[in-house]
XYZ file of C-alpha atoms in Angstrom:
684
model
C 0.000 0.000 0.000
C 1.366 3.413 -0.976
C 1.691 5.711 2.011
C 0.081 9.141 1.714
C 1.209 12.197 3.701
C -0.810 15.400 4.097
C 1.532 18.396 4.241
C -0.041 20.964 6.551
C 2.140 23.922 5.678
C 3.106 26.257 2.863
C 6.057 27.901 1.159
C 9.507 26.390 0.999
C 9.025 23.855 3.804
C 5.934 22.421 2.106
C 7.948 22.056 -1.108
C 10.809 20.474 0.863
C 8.543 17.861 2.447
C 6.764 17.108 -0.848
C 10.074 16.476 -2.635
C 11.273 14.215 0.202
C 8.029 12.236 -0.051
C 8.529 11.745 -3.774
C 12.058 10.415 -3.227
C 10.669 7.806 -0.815
C 7.775 6.816 -3.055
C 5.255 8.428 -0.712
C 2.247 10.319 -2.129
C 2.135 13.924 -0.957
C -1.027 15.997 -0.518
C -0.664 19.775 -0.232
C -3.173 21.224 2.236
C -3.566 24.873 1.315
C -5.412 28.101 2.023
C -7.179 30.119 -0.651
C -4.126 32.372 -1.042
C -1.958 29.339 -1.839
C -4.340 27.539 -4.206
C -1.913 28.038 -7.125
C 1.304 27.878 -5.132
C 4.418 25.933 -6.085
C 3.713 23.392 -3.345
C 0.270 22.697 -4.826
C 1.745 22.397 -8.305
C 4.358 19.873 -7.140
C 2.145 17.725 -4.912
C 0.421 14.538 -6.093
C -2.862 15.922 -4.755
C -4.122 19.063 -3.051
C -6.946 19.902 -0.682
C -8.342 23.240 0.430
C -8.001 23.993 4.132
C -9.904 27.256 4.288
C -9.712 31.022 3.743
C -6.463 32.985 3.562
C -6.117 33.976 7.253
C -3.900 31.385 8.933
C -6.222 31.084 11.927
C -8.916 29.774 9.549
C -6.625 27.410 7.648
C -3.070 26.464 8.615
C -3.617 27.228 12.309
C -6.859 25.267 12.682
C -6.046 21.683 13.808
C -9.577 20.404 13.205
C -9.555 21.643 9.606
C -6.156 20.018 9.054
C -7.278 16.626 10.352
C -10.575 16.821 8.478
C -8.748 17.603 5.231
C -6.200 14.835 5.785
C -8.946 12.275 6.379
C -10.917 13.451 3.352
C -8.031 12.608 1.003
C -7.253 9.281 2.674
C -3.927 10.371 4.136
C -2.071 8.088 6.531
C 0.016 10.816 8.159
C 0.320 14.577 8.653
C 3.588 16.494 8.363
C 3.304 19.915 10.068
C 6.557 21.423 8.743
C 7.673 24.279 10.991
C 5.641 27.148 12.431
C 1.832 27.087 12.346
C 0.753 23.882 14.170
C 4.145 22.143 14.291
C 4.447 22.781 18.036
C 0.752 22.581 18.900
C -0.104 19.420 20.861
C -3.759 19.728 19.768
C -2.880 18.603 16.257
C -0.815 15.650 17.488
C -3.668 14.517 19.755
C -6.304 14.897 17.051
C -4.166 12.883 14.648
C -3.826 10.089 17.203
C -7.556 10.115 17.933
C -8.385 9.747 14.233
C -5.795 7.098 13.405
C -3.376 9.438 11.644
C 0.380 9.387 12.194
C 1.692 12.738 13.350
C 5.203 13.161 11.924
C 6.916 14.426 15.042
C 6.955 13.771 18.793
C 3.819 12.740 20.679
C 1.498 15.345 22.168
C 2.952 15.107 25.679
C 6.500 15.710 24.448
C 5.344 18.621 22.275
C 3.494 20.108 25.232
C 6.535 19.794 27.473
C 8.923 21.174 24.860
C 6.562 23.831 23.532
C 5.828 25.296 26.950
C 9.081 27.152 27.594
C 8.392 27.262 31.335
C 7.885 23.499 31.551
C 10.917 22.924 29.312
C 13.154 24.961 31.604
C 12.064 22.896 34.587
C 12.736 19.655 32.705
C 16.146 20.911 31.581
C 17.072 21.808 35.156
C 15.947 18.373 36.274
C 18.104 16.770 33.553
C 21.126 18.710 34.806
C 21.391 21.315 32.042
C 22.524 24.835 33.003
C 19.677 27.381 32.761
C 19.728 31.212 32.744
C 18.035 33.026 35.650
C 14.319 33.289 34.970
C 10.914 33.757 36.644
C 7.298 33.120 35.712
C 5.124 36.194 35.144
C 2.053 36.262 37.366
C 0.628 38.320 40.197
C 0.562 42.072 40.729
C 2.795 44.660 39.069
C 4.827 45.152 42.275
C 5.512 41.402 42.376
C 6.637 41.499 38.748
C 9.067 44.309 39.441
C 10.486 42.369 42.368
C 10.985 39.285 40.186
C 12.516 41.406 37.454
C 15.016 42.877 39.921
C 15.978 39.344 40.974
C 16.426 38.200 37.372
C 18.227 41.428 36.481
C 18.019 43.939 33.632
C 18.293 43.806 30.701
C 15.822 40.954 30.448
C 13.552 39.284 27.921
C 9.784 38.982 28.277
C 8.872 35.699 26.583
C 5.705 33.805 25.760
C 5.696 30.291 27.202
C 4.265 29.003 23.932
C 6.319 31.249 21.643
C 8.841 30.251 19.044
C 10.387 31.100 15.705
C 11.708 34.393 17.079
C 8.213 35.591 17.954
C 6.717 36.216 21.362
C 9.658 37.967 23.004
C 10.707 41.545 23.701
C 13.937 42.896 25.174
C 13.433 45.185 28.174
C 16.292 47.466 29.231
C 14.737 49.083 32.326
C 11.751 48.748 34.710
C 9.799 51.431 32.789
C 9.536 49.195 29.753
C 8.452 46.065 31.600
C 4.650 46.434 31.645
C 4.283 47.618 28.004
C 6.403 44.653 26.919
C 4.341 42.225 28.982
C 1.119 43.583 27.461
C 2.465 43.315 23.904
C 3.811 39.773 24.344
C 0.637 38.638 26.107
C -1.509 39.955 23.241
C 0.585 38.114 20.661
C 0.762 34.942 22.770
C -2.998 34.776 23.263
C -3.679 35.401 19.589
C -1.041 33.136 18.016
C -0.503 30.302 20.499
C -3.713 30.488 22.570
C -1.504 30.471 25.656
C -1.076 33.705 27.566
C 1.520 32.372 30.031
C 4.684 34.496 30.147
C 8.076 34.432 31.833
C 11.052 36.746 32.135
C 14.638 35.709 31.524
C 17.941 37.476 31.979
C 19.271 38.708 28.630
C 22.860 37.825 27.825
C 23.540 40.745 25.490
C 26.879 39.549 24.145
C 26.140 35.833 23.898
C 26.060 33.520 20.901
C 23.027 31.471 19.888
C 24.269 27.929 19.295
C 21.930 24.998 18.731
C 22.280 21.247 18.419
C 20.361 19.131 15.894
C 19.004 15.910 17.376
C 17.294 12.855 15.903
C 15.490 10.185 17.912
C 13.553 7.061 16.919
C 11.412 6.656 20.053
C 13.057 3.296 20.675
C 15.835 4.617 22.897
C 18.239 5.695 20.165
C 19.185 9.383 20.041
C 21.987 11.053 18.087
C 23.066 14.631 17.502
C 24.340 15.976 14.197
C 26.562 18.746 15.464
C 26.126 22.442 16.128
C 24.765 25.451 14.259
C 25.518 29.098 14.963
C 22.399 31.259 14.676
C 23.756 34.416 16.313
C 23.004 36.698 13.349
C 19.494 37.805 14.257
C 17.208 40.750 13.657
C 14.476 41.453 16.175
C 15.125 37.958 17.632
C 14.500 36.409 14.216
C 17.320 34.322 12.736
C 18.783 35.899 9.626
C 21.840 33.890 8.610
C 22.997 30.537 9.988
C 26.108 28.421 9.683
C 27.329 24.950 10.590
C 29.314 24.005 12.477
C 29.354 26.823 15.037
C 32.656 28.583 14.421
C 35.499 28.775 16.955
C 33.704 26.523 19.426
C 36.075 24.181 21.303
C 35.481 20.510 20.511
C 35.023 19.749 24.197
C 32.253 22.366 24.481
C 30.525 21.096 21.321
C 30.610 17.536 22.637
C 29.231 18.610 26.012
C 26.376 20.494 24.352
C 25.626 17.510 22.107
C 25.559 15.140 25.064
C 23.259 17.529 26.998
C 20.875 17.786 24.036
C 20.622 13.993 23.694
C 20.127 13.604 27.447
C 17.194 16.043 27.421
C 15.657 14.322 24.378
C 15.766 10.949 26.144
C 14.127 12.381 29.267
C 11.280 13.727 27.093
C 10.782 10.474 25.182
C 11.456 12.494 22.046
C 10.710 11.128 18.550
C 11.874 12.529 15.210
C 13.941 15.616 14.399
C 14.359 18.457 16.866
C 16.722 21.152 18.046
C 18.030 22.070 21.469
C 19.011 25.732 21.636
C 21.718 27.144 23.895
C 23.221 30.524 24.684
C 27.024 30.637 24.938
C 28.520 33.591 26.825
C 31.915 35.199 26.367
C 33.428 33.015 29.056
C 32.462 29.855 27.184
C 29.613 28.849 29.512
C 26.467 27.502 27.850
C 22.866 27.740 29.026
C 19.729 25.946 27.896
C 17.228 28.161 26.078
C 14.566 25.868 24.615
C 13.885 22.699 22.682
C 12.076 22.802 19.348
C 10.171 19.575 18.605
C 10.154 20.037 14.821
C 12.296 20.540 11.773
C 13.995 23.953 11.778
C 14.229 26.514 8.993
C 18.017 26.219 9.185
C 18.182 22.414 8.960
C 19.771 22.787 5.515
C 23.209 23.727 6.882
C 23.304 20.563 8.994
C 22.249 18.456 6.017
C 24.935 20.114 3.909
C 27.865 19.336 6.229
C 26.675 15.859 7.270
C 25.092 14.601 4.029
C 22.117 13.450 6.105
C 18.547 14.106 4.894
C 16.610 15.130 8.001
C 13.168 15.354 6.371
C 13.440 11.881 4.874
C 14.613 10.700 8.293
C 11.438 12.169 9.829
C 9.317 10.238 7.342
C 11.190 6.957 7.879
C 11.046 7.184 11.680
C 7.333 7.995 11.566
C 6.801 4.677 9.760
C 8.434 2.816 12.634
C 12.016 2.443 11.411
C 14.732 2.203 14.050
C 17.521 4.762 13.789
C 19.985 3.399 11.218
C 22.957 5.563 12.194
C 25.077 5.763 15.343
C 26.855 8.740 16.866
C 30.316 7.582 15.800
C 29.171 7.474 12.160
C 28.376 11.203 12.048
C 31.307 13.276 10.810
C 30.494 16.831 9.657
C 32.738 18.023 6.833
C 33.484 21.542 5.653
C 31.397 24.603 6.424
C 27.888 25.647 5.361
C 26.030 28.962 5.382
C 22.323 29.615 4.934
C 20.999 33.049 3.976
C 17.292 33.731 4.426
C 15.968 35.793 1.543
C 12.982 37.760 2.848
C 10.443 39.894 0.997
C 10.918 42.964 3.150
C 12.404 46.458 3.064
C 15.304 46.897 5.528
C 15.407 50.639 4.799
C 11.825 50.972 6.093
C 12.286 49.098 9.378
C 11.914 45.767 7.562
C 8.391 46.489 6.399
C 7.102 43.360 4.604
C 6.789 43.542 0.834
C 4.086 41.582 -0.964
C 3.195 41.403 -4.627
C 3.753 39.609 -7.909
C 7.187 38.131 -8.600
C 7.538 39.557 -12.076
C 11.070 38.261 -12.370
C 12.813 35.731 -10.142
C 16.205 34.328 -11.000
C 17.805 32.366 -8.177
C 21.520 31.505 -8.509
C 22.711 28.019 -9.342
C 26.169 26.469 -9.260
C 28.431 23.956 -7.509
C 27.617 23.516 -3.815
C 24.700 25.980 -3.952
C 21.335 24.754 -2.695
C 18.063 26.641 -3.093
C 14.914 26.001 -1.049
C 11.985 28.149 -2.190
C 8.231 28.100 -2.253
C 7.990 30.478 -5.208
C 8.685 30.661 -8.907
C 8.591 33.604 -11.295
C 4.986 34.716 -11.782
C 3.856 33.667 -8.293
C 2.154 36.079 -5.904
C 3.804 36.721 -2.526
C 0.837 37.090 -0.150
C 0.831 39.537 2.738
C -0.831 37.076 5.095
C 2.185 34.918 5.909
C 5.884 34.828 6.734
C 7.923 36.885 4.203
C 10.477 34.137 3.504
C 11.050 33.954 -0.265
C 13.869 31.429 -0.357
C 16.807 29.954 1.525
C 20.205 29.992 -0.152
C 22.614 27.421 1.306
C 26.233 27.050 0.252
C 29.065 24.683 1.225
C 32.809 25.254 1.287
C 35.880 23.352 2.395
C 36.161 25.987 5.127
C 34.273 29.078 6.302
C 36.265 31.405 4.060
C 35.322 29.480 0.921
C 31.675 29.251 2.014
C 31.568 33.021 2.557
C 32.999 33.714 -0.888
C 30.584 31.271 -2.542
C 27.606 32.901 -0.819
C 28.729 36.388 -1.856
C 29.035 35.311 -5.474
C 25.672 33.540 -5.379
C 23.896 36.628 -4.036
C 25.374 38.777 -6.813
C 23.547 36.622 -9.380
C 20.159 36.939 -7.677
C 17.423 38.789 -9.600
C 14.104 39.762 -7.963
C 11.630 42.246 -9.463
C 8.206 42.893 -7.954
C 8.956 42.816 -4.229
C 11.699 44.336 -2.121
C 14.161 41.971 -0.447
C 16.895 41.907 2.179
C 19.497 40.752 -0.379
C 21.511 43.958 -0.163
C 21.702 43.698 3.621
C 22.823 40.062 3.325
C 25.531 41.039 0.821
C 26.730 43.919 3.003
C 26.821 41.631 6.036
C 28.929 39.037 4.210
C 31.370 41.779 3.171
C 31.630 43.181 6.708
C 35.130 42.655 8.092
C 33.987 41.969 11.653
C 31.511 39.333 10.530
C 34.115 37.689 8.329
C 36.452 37.574 11.322
C 33.769 35.740 13.311
C 33.376 38.396 16.022
C 29.591 38.035 16.344
C 26.915 37.697 19.003
C 23.121 37.870 19.054
C 23.164 41.693 19.031
C 25.773 42.033 16.301
C 23.335 42.745 13.481
C 21.342 45.251 15.534
C 24.527 47.155 16.423
C 25.768 47.248 12.825
C 22.382 47.666 11.164
C 22.564 51.355 10.230
C 26.018 50.890 8.733
C 25.007 47.778 6.815
C 21.777 49.268 5.446
C 22.985 52.773 4.557
C 25.368 51.794 1.793
C 25.827 54.034 -1.278
C 23.686 53.221 -4.304
C 25.831 52.319 -7.295
C 25.954 54.823 -10.189
C 24.747 52.116 -12.605
C 21.443 52.056 -10.715
C 21.187 55.840 -10.790
C 21.818 55.850 -14.532
C 19.147 53.216 -15.048
C 16.743 55.301 -12.960
C 17.474 58.418 -15.004
C 17.218 56.455 -18.237
C 13.593 55.509 -17.793
C 11.134 57.889 -19.364
C 7.508 57.345 -20.298
C 7.086 53.609 -20.431
C 10.312 52.759 -22.273
C 10.168 49.066 -21.457
C 6.546 48.717 -22.533
C 7.409 50.358 -25.856
C 10.571 48.336 -26.282
C 8.705 45.102 -25.610
C 6.069 46.002 -28.205
C 8.704 47.003 -30.774
C 10.940 44.017 -30.106
C 8.060 41.642 -30.803
C 7.884 43.064 -34.329
C 11.534 43.991 -34.903
C 14.433 42.536 -32.868
C 16.771 45.203 -34.301
C 14.828 47.773 -32.280
C 17.062 46.918 -29.328
C 20.053 48.458 -31.092
C 18.750 52.022 -31.376
C 20.314 54.949 -29.539
C 18.513 56.420 -26.546
C 15.859 58.826 -27.778
C 13.579 61.403 -26.242
C 9.869 60.826 -25.770
C 7.724 57.724 -25.418
C 9.705 55.707 -27.983
C 13.106 55.837 -26.298
C 15.162 56.872 -23.295
C 17.016 60.104 -23.975
C 19.058 61.834 -26.656
C 22.904 61.849 -26.444
C 24.371 64.946 -24.752
C 21.149 65.669 -22.857
C 21.951 66.971 -19.378
C 20.083 68.068 -16.329
C 19.485 67.759 -12.598
C 16.839 65.904 -10.629
C 16.123 64.187 -7.326
C 15.614 60.435 -7.198
C 13.851 58.454 -4.488
C 15.340 54.954 -4.440
C 14.485 52.371 -1.781
C 14.440 54.692 1.201
C 17.116 57.109 -0.041
C 16.683 60.550 -1.614
C 19.570 61.463 -3.927
C 20.198 64.708 -5.824
C 21.738 63.814 -9.178
C 23.077 65.743 -12.164
C 23.709 63.934 -15.415
C 25.022 64.396 -18.940
C 24.627 62.027 -21.878
C 28.004 61.563 -23.545
C 27.202 59.174 -26.376
C 25.536 55.941 -27.331
C 24.264 54.307 -24.107
C 26.681 56.311 -21.919
C 26.011 58.839 -19.162
C 28.143 60.812 -16.740
C 26.537 60.847 -13.285
C 27.402 63.398 -10.583
C 26.099 62.857 -7.050
C 27.260 63.126 -3.443
C 30.561 64.712 -4.445
C 31.583 62.065 -6.972
C 31.444 61.587 -10.730
C 31.128 58.325 -12.678
C 30.724 57.361 -16.305
C 28.165 54.594 -16.813
C 27.501 52.441 -19.862
C 24.067 50.800 -20.140
C 23.864 48.718 -23.322
C 20.493 47.021 -24.077
C 20.713 43.226 -24.322
C 17.037 42.215 -24.329
C 13.742 43.894 -23.361
C 14.269 45.216 -19.841
C 17.843 43.823 -19.585
C 21.042 45.877 -19.930
C 24.759 45.219 -19.731
C 26.042 47.746 -17.189
C 29.647 48.969 -16.928
C 31.223 51.424 -14.517
C 34.736 51.787 -13.051
C 35.775 48.301 -14.109
C 32.660 46.750 -12.575
C 29.920 45.189 -14.666
C 26.945 42.909 -14.809
C 23.429 42.503 -16.109
C 20.941 45.110 -14.941
C 17.200 44.338 -15.010
C 14.512 47.009 -15.106
C 10.734 46.870 -15.050
C 8.363 49.835 -14.915
C 5.185 49.327 -12.918
C 2.414 51.570 -11.509
C 4.062 51.589 -8.057
C 7.413 52.717 -9.462
C 10.214 51.201 -11.492
C 11.952 48.070 -10.272
C 15.681 47.678 -10.873
C 17.772 44.614 -10.033
C 21.554 44.756 -10.201
C 24.271 42.511 -8.741
C 21.745 40.718 -6.556
C 20.078 43.783 -5.119
C 16.544 45.062 -5.755
C 15.660 48.761 -5.947
C 12.294 50.487 -6.250
C 12.581 53.904 -7.886
C 9.939 56.562 -7.383
C 10.502 59.159 -10.062
C 10.189 62.930 -9.805
C 7.036 64.226 -11.435
C 8.834 65.535 -14.529
C 9.920 61.990 -15.459
C 6.619 60.282 -14.745
C 4.105 58.961 -17.235
C 1.822 56.028 -17.731
C 1.826 54.179 -21.057
C -1.575 53.299 -22.538
C -1.407 50.541 -25.154
C -3.982 49.103 -27.508
C -4.765 45.408 -27.832
C -2.101 44.982 -30.526
C 0.600 46.566 -28.381
C 0.756 49.972 -30.100
C 1.270 53.023 -27.894
C -1.875 55.153 -27.870
C -1.197 57.818 -25.267
C 0.790 58.810 -22.222
C -0.508 60.521 -19.109
C 1.059 61.777 -15.868
C 1.304 59.330 -12.974
C 1.057 60.495 -9.390
C 4.069 59.810 -7.209
C 3.965 56.978 -4.703
C 5.416 59.366 -2.160
C 2.594 61.885 -2.489
C 0.008 59.700 -0.886
C 1.553 59.921 2.577
C 2.109 63.695 2.713
C -1.067 64.731 4.607
C -0.373 64.232 8.354
C -4.104 64.235 9.106
C -4.592 60.981 7.191
C -3.041 57.781 8.573
C -2.703 55.004 6.000
C -1.541 51.399 6.039
C 2.084 51.255 4.858
C 1.575 47.698 3.607
C -1.097 45.058 3.143
C -1.797 43.699 6.620
C -4.284 42.584 9.278
C -5.436 44.822 12.128
C -4.588 43.222 15.486
C -5.281 46.165 17.806
C -7.042 49.552 17.771
C -5.923 51.797 20.629
C -8.234 54.815 20.240
C -11.883 55.815 19.860
C -13.533 58.391 17.559
C -13.384 61.843 19.135
C -10.413 60.960 21.342
C -7.590 63.485 21.719
C -4.212 62.017 20.802
C -0.619 63.189 21.042
C 2.045 63.105 18.335
C 3.692 59.685 18.415
C 0.744 57.989 20.112
C -0.169 54.539 18.795
C -3.474 54.551 16.924
C -3.549 50.929 15.750
C -1.290 47.900 15.421
C -1.083 45.946 12.169
C 0.422 42.546 11.556
C 2.063 41.843 8.222
C 4.034 38.667 7.586
C 4.564 37.968 11.312
C 5.721 41.549 11.983
C 3.756 43.936 14.212
C 3.602 47.426 12.678
C 2.414 50.218 15.008
C 0.586 53.105 13.317
C 1.294 56.330 15.186
C -0.088 59.853 14.917
C 2.343 62.238 13.234
C 0.717 65.271 14.898
C -1.396 65.916 17.964
C -5.107 66.223 17.306
C -8.515 64.583 17.624
C -9.652 61.323 15.985
C -12.210 62.574 13.461
C -12.815 59.182 11.849
C -11.725 55.649 12.656
C -11.861 53.582 9.480
C -10.717 50.177 10.715
C -11.391 47.510 13.331
C -9.624 44.528 14.874
C -9.530 41.504 12.588
C -9.927 43.524 9.405
C -7.653 42.915 6.406
C -6.479 46.151 4.827
C -4.555 47.033 1.693
C -1.480 49.193 1.321
C -2.548 52.854 1.278
C -5.945 52.201 2.851
C -7.049 54.829 5.376
C -6.839 53.735 9.013
C -7.889 56.980 10.664
C -8.215 60.700 9.992
C -7.209 63.394 12.459
C -8.679 66.827 13.034
C -5.573 68.972 13.530
C -5.461 72.243 15.502
C -5.624 75.366 13.295
C -2.010 76.300 14.124
C -0.671 72.814 13.361
C 2.190 72.791 10.855
């Protein structure tokens, strides 16, 4: 009988599980929400089944819907992936009650591991070192007393939290209660468990975790360490294996401790035990994750061991077929998480259509993605676009391979963190290995605020009224059209020797530029006290060969209603043009240009301080005011959630709430009005 597995997840992990099933001859069923009905996972699966509407709480987060869907397609097992219900004991229990195999630990082990308070007690009982902590309950005065005992700075954490969510760093007593309220709100909404605890924050520690695998028959092994210290807002950003510069004796001790805890829990399947390592080389238990991790790829890369296939085999009753002395990690691996987000705008999520997606390939480069070109990136879920994993003989080679891979990345249609990843990999301190969990936060401004290359500025200046749309239409009839000089007007870019000045708005930066055309496809750019000559030679519609100062590469450009997208050397830019360069191309059914008309700037729609709009497509999770209420500048009006990120909407000026146009639970689009303020007459 052919085994059938229902995959209760989405994105890259759903694709990963489906491909592993196929390699084992197991039929895979993609359980999906409405937003994912045409996703890559659905296209790859043997079957698919609708879970429910787009909101995760009505689909991926509903254990009864998952079990009902799995039974309806005749599945024998459910794989939860990571996130969503992977650490929810309700799903494991429902599976058991309905005769389904849950691919992971049993409900009791998940409950013990998933409740961070219970896990800490079990770790202490098993002899693992634990950081000072205290449960949050009682009156505010009692909380302050506990906080003083734990010590500031501290972390407020949700007992049921995970994946970097459900925790806030608190530096002083004044920030304690607001943090507790925020974490409690998220914990109750996401994990249906409002229990909280506080934990001393080790501000200069490293996040090191150990991959474990257990068969439920007494056999437990670990597959070495991973360093996950590069984090943003407590979310892992870039991981590597093995953890660098960790003494062998310390790695072995951490591995032994992880296996010991797994045995005490009666653990089954793949999991991770996370530790914090301080500057003195002491390690402390943080938590145990009873599921596959996002960063499992680096462990697979250095060990050659397929963890997802191992999950499937163990769930069918196989005894562990490998012993500890047979595991020998080789070389070094790095994983970069490519997110659809805008680092220059406080990592605001970016959703939309992937109009172009070219992910690098090459020796020892692995790509895990849930998207292909033409797919829609929804605003309702995690913004992870892809994981890029590379291997090298040593860390230096792995770093170089990752840098080269990122340079070949092309994404048009959504903003990404690729530039930040590239800047991080080039950072001398990171390359030297001098990192801790706060490293990225400390270096963030430096890593984000890097100069924009003159090739990008030239491409921005070179776009007039719908050039690409015209070029595409012309190229379909005459391929020689690509060879023309730049020309003025709707049928070209600009005439040679044209010169001028303008201001460009490019991905969070405003740059004053002067320019002069010097010949066929060449421009001299002057900005920020420097001058560069740039060559942009057309290769294909929307693709140019760029040259400047001995540097070169393919530059991609696509004009859209929200601005013009440019991709160059792995980085994505969204250009909002000054009004004098703006136009919209109107084409007939046969592709001929009929007319051009002015297009209003993206930036103009946020200029009125009396109107508060959603900066991105999101869901409303809190509304903090009432109509008629007086508010102060900086006061929070509402809280949105977009792709797992809470986005507070604050009043720019003091005034009175004239109209409240949203409510909790509502889905809103980018630019939609949240509230309008009545400003005092003298407000400016």
